[in-house]
Every structure is written in C-alpha cells, then in structure tokens.
Amino acid sequence: MRALILGGTREARDLAKRLVEAGDDVVSSLAGRVKNPALPAGEVRIGGFGGPEGLAAWIKDNNIDILIDATHPFAEKISRSAATATATTGTPLVLLHRPAWEKQPGEKWIEVSSMDEAAAEASTFGTVLLTIGRQKLASFAPYAATHFVIRCVDEPEVALPPDHEIIYSRGPFTEEGEEQLQRESRVQALVTKNSGGGLTHAKLIAAKKLGIPVIIVQRPPLPALEDTSKRPVRVTHTADEAFDALATLRKSGKPSRG
Ligand code: NAP
C-alpha cells in the first residue's frame, strides 16, 4: 500500500518512521514553510498541491492508496483539502489529530478564539512572549505600548509590532530553558496556540511556576469530513493509533484507486 502523509509535525515523522521500518511505501508532504525542516524517514515532497483539486490529481498521478492527514491542528486549509480530495478520489483517510492541552490546576489561562483576540488581550500587559510561529504576527502589529518577545524558527515576513525583539529558536524546549527565558525576559504574559503535544509543552509548566498568565488560542474545529460513505475515515490521536488504523484498513483489503 502506498501512503501519503501530510506532515510538518512530530507525529507525522513518528508515523513515517514506523511505516518505513515496517517496509511500507510512504511519501511525506511538507508545505515548505521552514528553511531547514526536520525531514521524515522515507520519500519526501515539498510544496503546496494547488488546493483540493491539485491534491486529488496528485493522489491519482502518484498511485496513492491511502492518505494520512497528520498536519498541525491549526493547519485548517490543508486539512480541508485532504477531506475533499479523499472524498472525490475515494481514497481512505486517516486523521492523526493530537489531543489539545487541558488546563491544569494552578495554570492561569486566558482562553481566546482568534489571534486578533489574543493580541487585544496581550496589549494589556507590558512584556509579552509570543510563541505562535511567524504567520500570524501581524495581529500584534497595532499594539505599540507592549514589548513583544517573538520566538520563531525563521525570519517573519509580516508587519511586526513596533517594540519587539526576536529570538530564533526551534523546539523541543526544556522546562529549565523556558523558565530561564520567561524570567530573564521579564515576561508578564505568554501567547500560544493550543497546539497540544509534548514538544512545546514546557512553556506552560514554566509559566505556571512563575505565575505568568497564558493567553491561549483555542483550536479550530476538525475539518468537515464530507460524505463519509465515499471512503473509509478513521480519526486517531497518536502515531501508534494511526499505524494500527492503517493496519486495519490494509487487512480489510487493498483500497481501489479513484
Ligand atoms: P494551512 O494554512 O492549512 O495551509 C496553507 C496551504 O499550504 C495549503 O492550502 C497547502 O497549499 C499548503 N500546505 C499546508 N500543509 C501542507 C503539507 N503538509 N504539504 C503540502 N502542502 C501543504 O497550513 P499552515 O498552517 O500554513 O501549516 C503549514 C504546514 O506547517 C503544515 O504542514 C503543518 O502541519 C505545519 N505546521 C503548522 C503549524 C501551525 O501552527 N499552523 C505549526 C507547526 C507545523 P495548497 O492549497 O496549494 O495545496
């Protein structure tokens, strides 16, 4: 069975590794956002497909039997493409959707539903650490009275708030490192997406220890899965669960290509 993993996450890399080790034919797809991405095991392709139609064509042209959407929970567009393209081509779809973080006792969460809302909340603090990547930084640009400490992997290409510093860094991060950063930068609030997972969780532990509020952007809903009679769909939460779902789908017979 030839599998396409839509990746860019730790879980996607874990799954690719397991499938390659099991001798499966797997190709991972990355958007190409970061300059030096962590590369998964096996074949890799980089760049957008050109919407759902482009993805559907790619699935057919490359003899893909099954698609795993293991993208980040905030990567809404590609997940919608995956849902539509698998429905139109009849390709089985496995969603690998990592669980959200849940508020722990002692954590001070300010829950918001958008980055603009997060920015408005952040502007009520003097110094704010932004750990949201670089794509949505423009939401903070209007706020001149707050000092923003921006942590990201590559150089931002959008409007930035006037009073900012940038720390280039890539996870995973340790609790000690996160505590040191928040303490030394005199951070009064932290902004994060509710990404879930272990790679970037240490900042929440550090913020709790230091009594720092966390402005947390809640997740978008899962993509609408369209007509589920058109192909099997499995929703999983870890690379192991996804691996097992693939094994079950494989046992139920090699899916026909659309
Ligand atoms: P997005 O808004 O859902 O996607 C925008 C466009 O980028 C898509 O329409 C698609 O272009 C292309 N694309 C996205 N992911 C792709 C993939 N894995 N392979 C090929 N093309 C892809 O996604 P995003 O939020 O920009 O995230 C981009 C990538 O970064 C994803 O792979 C995601 O897993 C990873 N990532 C995102 C975040 C986050 O916070 N959003 C965090 C960590 C990692 P076409 O329409 O042309 O196909």
Coordinates of C-alpha atoms and ligand atoms in Angstrom, one line a residue:
M1 CA 0.0 0.0 0.0
R2 CA 1.4 3.4 -1.0
A3 CA 0.6 6.0 1.7
L4 CA 0.8 9.8 1.6
I5 CA 1.4 11.6 4.9
L6 CA 0.5 15.3 5.1
G7 CA 3.1 16.2 7.7
G8 CA 5.0 19.0 9.3
T9 CA 4.5 17.6 12.8
R10 CA 6.3 15.3 15.2
E11 CA 3.5 12.8 15.0
A12 CA 3.8 12.7 11.2
R13 CA 7.6 12.0 11.5
D14 CA 6.9 9.3 14.1
L15 CA 4.4 7.6 11.8
A16 CA 6.6 7.9 8.7
K17 CA 9.4 6.2 10.7
R18 CA 7.2 3.3 11.8
L19 CA 5.9 2.8 8.3
V20 CA 9.3 2.9 6.7
E21 CA 10.6 0.4 9.4
A22 CA 7.7 -1.9 8.6
G23 CA 8.7 -1.8 4.9
D24 CA 5.8 0.3 3.7
D25 CA 5.9 2.6 0.7
V26 CA 5.4 6.1 2.2
V27 CA 5.8 9.6 0.9
S28 CA 5.6 12.6 3.3
S29 CA 4.5 16.0 2.2
L30 CA 5.7 19.3 3.7
A31 CA 4.4 22.8 3.0
G32 CA 7.9 24.2 2.7
R33 CA 7.4 27.0 5.3
V34 CA 10.6 26.4 7.3
K35 CA 14.0 26.7 5.7
N36 CA 15.6 23.6 7.2
P37 CA 12.7 21.3 8.1
A38 CA 13.1 18.2 10.2
L39 CA 12.9 15.6 7.5
P40 CA 10.8 12.4 8.0
A41 CA 12.1 9.0 7.1
G42 CA 11.3 7.8 3.5
E43 CA 10.4 9.8 0.5
V44 CA 9.6 13.5 0.9
R45 CA 7.9 16.0 -1.4
I46 CA 7.7 19.8 -0.6
G47 CA 5.2 22.5 -1.6
G48 CA 1.5 23.0 -1.9
F49 CA -0.6 20.9 -4.2
G50 CA -2.9 23.7 -5.6
G51 CA -6.0 23.2 -3.4
P52 CA -8.2 20.1 -3.2
E53 CA -8.2 19.6 -6.9
G54 CA -4.5 19.6 -7.1
L55 CA -4.2 17.2 -4.2
A56 CA -6.8 14.9 -5.8
A57 CA -4.8 14.9 -9.0
W58 CA -1.5 14.3 -7.1
I59 CA -3.2 11.3 -5.3
K60 CA -4.1 9.8 -8.7
D61 CA -0.9 10.6 -10.5
N62 CA 1.2 9.1 -7.7
N63 CA -0.8 6.0 -7.1
I64 CA -1.6 6.8 -3.5
D65 CA -3.8 4.2 -1.8
I66 CA -4.3 5.9 1.5
L67 CA -3.9 9.5 2.9
I68 CA -2.9 10.4 6.4
D69 CA -3.6 13.9 7.5
A70 CA -1.1 14.4 10.3
T71 CA -0.8 18.2 9.9
H72 CA -0.8 20.6 12.8
P73 CA -4.3 21.2 14.4
F74 CA -4.2 24.9 13.3
A75 CA -3.4 24.0 9.6
E76 CA -7.0 24.2 8.6
K77 CA -6.7 24.7 4.8
I78 CA -4.7 21.6 4.0
S79 CA -6.9 19.5 6.3
R80 CA -10.0 20.7 4.3
S81 CA -8.2 19.9 1.1
A82 CA -7.5 16.4 2.5
A83 CA -11.1 15.8 3.4
T84 CA -12.3 17.0 -0.1
A85 CA -9.7 15.3 -2.2
T86 CA -10.1 11.9 -0.4
A87 CA -13.9 12.1 -0.9
T88 CA -13.6 12.9 -4.6
T89 CA -11.0 10.2 -5.3
G90 CA -12.4 7.6 -2.9
T91 CA -9.1 7.4 -1.0
P92 CA -9.2 6.1 2.6
L93 CA -8.4 8.9 5.1
V94 CA -6.7 8.6 8.5
L95 CA -6.7 11.8 10.6
L96 CA -3.9 12.0 13.1
H97 CA -5.1 14.8 15.3
R98 CA -3.1 15.2 18.5
P99 CA -5.1 16.0 21.7
A100 CA -5.4 19.6 22.9
W101 CA -3.7 20.7 26.1
E102 CA -6.1 20.8 29.1
K103 CA -5.8 23.5 31.7
Q104 CA -4.0 22.1 34.8
P105 CA -4.6 23.3 38.4
G106 CA -2.6 26.4 39.1
E107 CA -2.3 27.5 35.4
K108 CA -3.7 30.9 34.6
W109 CA -5.3 30.6 31.2
I110 CA -6.9 33.4 29.2
E111 CA -8.8 31.5 26.5
V112 CA -9.4 33.3 23.2
S113 CA -10.8 32.1 19.9
S114 CA -8.6 34.1 17.4
M115 CA -5.1 35.6 17.2
D116 CA -6.7 39.1 16.9
E117 CA -8.4 38.5 20.3
A118 CA -5.1 37.2 21.7
A119 CA -3.4 40.4 20.6
A120 CA -6.0 42.6 22.2
E121 CA -5.5 40.7 25.5
A122 CA -1.7 40.8 25.1
S123 CA -1.8 44.6 24.7
T124 CA -3.0 44.9 28.4
F125 CA 0.5 43.6 29.5
G126 CA 3.9 45.3 29.5
T127 CA 6.1 42.5 28.2
V128 CA 4.6 39.5 26.3
L129 CA 6.3 36.4 24.9
L130 CA 4.8 35.3 21.5
T131 CA 5.3 31.6 20.7
I132 CA 2.8 31.4 17.8
G133 CA 5.1 30.9 14.9
R134 CA 5.5 33.8 12.4
Q135 CA 2.5 33.7 10.1
K136 CA 0.0 35.4 12.4
L137 CA 2.3 38.0 14.0
A138 CA 0.6 40.9 12.1
S139 CA -2.3 40.7 14.6
F140 CA 0.1 42.2 17.2
A141 CA 1.4 45.0 14.9
P142 CA -1.1 47.7 16.0
Y143 CA 0.0 47.5 19.6
A144 CA 2.8 49.9 20.3
A145 CA 2.7 50.1 24.1
T146 CA 3.7 46.4 24.7
H147 CA 7.2 45.0 24.3
F148 CA 6.9 41.7 22.4
V149 CA 9.5 38.9 22.7
I150 CA 8.9 36.9 19.5
R151 CA 10.2 33.4 19.3
C152 CA 10.1 31.7 16.0
V153 CA 12.2 29.5 13.7
D154 CA 12.6 31.6 10.6
E155 CA 12.5 35.4 9.9
P156 CA 9.0 36.8 10.0
E157 CA 7.7 38.3 6.7
V158 CA 4.7 40.2 8.0
A159 CA 4.2 43.5 9.8
L160 CA 5.5 43.4 13.4
P161 CA 4.7 45.4 16.5
P162 CA 7.0 48.5 16.8
D163 CA 8.5 47.4 20.1
H164 CA 9.8 43.8 19.6
E165 CA 12.8 41.6 19.8
I166 CA 13.1 38.2 18.0
I167 CA 14.6 35.0 19.4
Y168 CA 15.3 32.4 16.7
S169 CA 14.9 29.0 18.2
R170 CA 13.4 25.6 17.3
G171 CA 11.9 23.1 19.8
P172 CA 11.8 20.9 21.6
F173 CA 12.3 23.1 24.6
T174 CA 13.1 22.2 28.2
E175 CA 11.3 23.3 31.3
E176 CA 14.6 24.9 32.6
G177 CA 15.2 26.7 29.4
E178 CA 11.6 28.0 29.2
E179 CA 11.7 29.2 32.8
Q180 CA 15.0 31.0 32.2
L181 CA 13.7 32.7 29.1
Q182 CA 10.4 33.8 30.8
R183 CA 12.3 35.0 33.9
E184 CA 15.2 36.8 32.1
S185 CA 12.9 38.5 29.6
R186 CA 10.6 39.6 32.5
V187 CA 7.7 38.2 30.6
Q188 CA 4.3 39.2 32.1
A189 CA 2.1 37.0 29.7
L190 CA 2.7 34.3 27.2
V191 CA 0.7 33.8 24.0
T192 CA 0.4 30.3 22.4
K193 CA -1.9 28.3 20.3
N194 CA -3.4 25.3 22.0
S195 CA -1.2 23.1 19.8
G196 CA -1.1 20.1 22.2
G197 CA 1.6 17.5 22.2
G198 CA 4.9 17.3 24.1
L199 CA 7.4 19.2 22.0
T200 CA 6.3 22.7 23.1
H201 CA 4.5 22.0 26.4
A202 CA 7.4 23.0 28.7
K203 CA 6.5 26.7 28.3
L204 CA 3.2 26.1 30.1
I205 CA 4.9 24.4 33.0
A206 CA 7.4 27.3 33.3
A207 CA 4.6 29.9 33.1
K208 CA 2.7 28.1 35.9
K209 CA 5.8 28.0 38.1
L210 CA 6.4 31.7 37.6
G211 CA 2.6 32.6 37.9
I212 CA 2.5 34.0 34.4
P213 CA -0.9 34.1 32.6
V214 CA -1.1 32.2 29.3
I215 CA -3.2 33.7 26.5
I216 CA -4.2 30.6 24.7
V217 CA -5.8 30.5 21.3
Q218 CA -8.3 27.6 21.1
R219 CA -8.3 25.2 18.2
P220 CA -10.3 25.4 15.1
P221 CA -12.8 22.6 14.7
L222 CA -11.8 19.4 12.8
P223 CA -12.4 19.7 9.1
A224 CA -15.9 18.6 7.9
L225 CA -15.3 15.1 6.6
E226 CA -17.7 15.5 3.8
D227 CA -19.6 12.3 2.7
T228 CA -18.1 9.5 4.8
S229 CA -19.7 6.9 2.6
K230 CA -17.3 7.8 -0.2
R231 CA -14.2 6.3 1.6
P232 CA -13.3 4.9 5.0
V233 CA -12.3 7.6 7.5
R234 CA -10.5 6.9 10.8
V235 CA -9.8 9.6 13.4
T236 CA -6.7 8.9 15.6
H237 CA -4.7 10.8 18.1
T238 CA -1.2 9.3 18.2
A239 CA 1.2 7.9 15.6
D240 CA 0.7 4.4 17.2
E241 CA -3.1 4.7 16.8
A242 CA -2.7 5.8 13.2
F243 CA -0.3 2.9 12.5
D244 CA -2.9 0.5 13.9
A245 CA -5.7 2.1 11.9
L246 CA -3.6 1.7 8.7
A247 CA -3.0 -2.0 9.5
T248 CA -6.8 -2.5 10.0
L249 CA -7.5 -0.7 6.7
R250 CA -4.9 -2.9 5.0
K251 CA -6.4 -6.1 6.3
S252 CA -9.8 -5.0 5.1
G253 CA -8.4 -5.2 1.6
K254 CA -6.3 -3.0 -0.7
P255 CA -8.4 0.0 -1.5
S256 CA -9.3 0.7 -5.1
R257 CA -7.8 3.9 -6.6
G258 CA -10.2 6.6 -7.6
Ligands
NAP1 P1 -2.6 25.7 6.0 O1 -2.9 27.1 6.3 O2 -3.6 24.7 6.3 O3 -2.1 25.5 4.5 C1 -1.9 26.6 3.6 C2 -1.5 25.9 2.3 O4 -0.2 25.4 2.4 C3 -2.4 24.8 1.9 O5 -3.5 25.2 1.3 C4 -1.4 24.0 1.0 O6 -1.3 24.6 -0.2 C5 -0.1 24.2 1.7 N1 0.2 23.1 2.7 C6 0.0 23.1 4.0 N2 0.5 22.0 4.6 C7 1.0 21.3 3.6 C8 1.6 20.0 3.5 N3 1.9 19.3 4.6 N4 2.0 19.6 2.3 C9 1.8 20.3 1.2 N5 1.2 21.5 1.2 C10 0.8 22.0 2.4 O7 -1.2 25.3 6.8 P2 -0.3 26.1 7.7 O8 -0.9 26.4 9.0 O9 0.4 27.2 6.9 O10 0.8 25.0 8.0 C11 1.8 24.6 7.0 C12 2.5 23.3 7.5 O11 3.2 23.6 8.7 C13 1.6 22.1 7.7 O12 2.2 21.0 7.1 C14 1.5 22.0 9.2 O13 1.5 20.6 9.6 C15 2.8 22.6 9.7 N6 2.7 23.3 11.0 C16 1.8 24.3 11.1 C17 1.7 24.9 12.4 C18 0.6 26.0 12.6 O14 0.6 26.5 13.7 N7 -0.2 26.3 11.7 C19 2.6 24.6 13.4 C20 3.5 23.6 13.2 C21 3.6 23.0 11.9 P3 -2.2 24.1 -1.5 O15 -3.6 24.6 -1.2 O16 -1.5 24.7 -2.6 O17 -2.1 22.6 -1.5

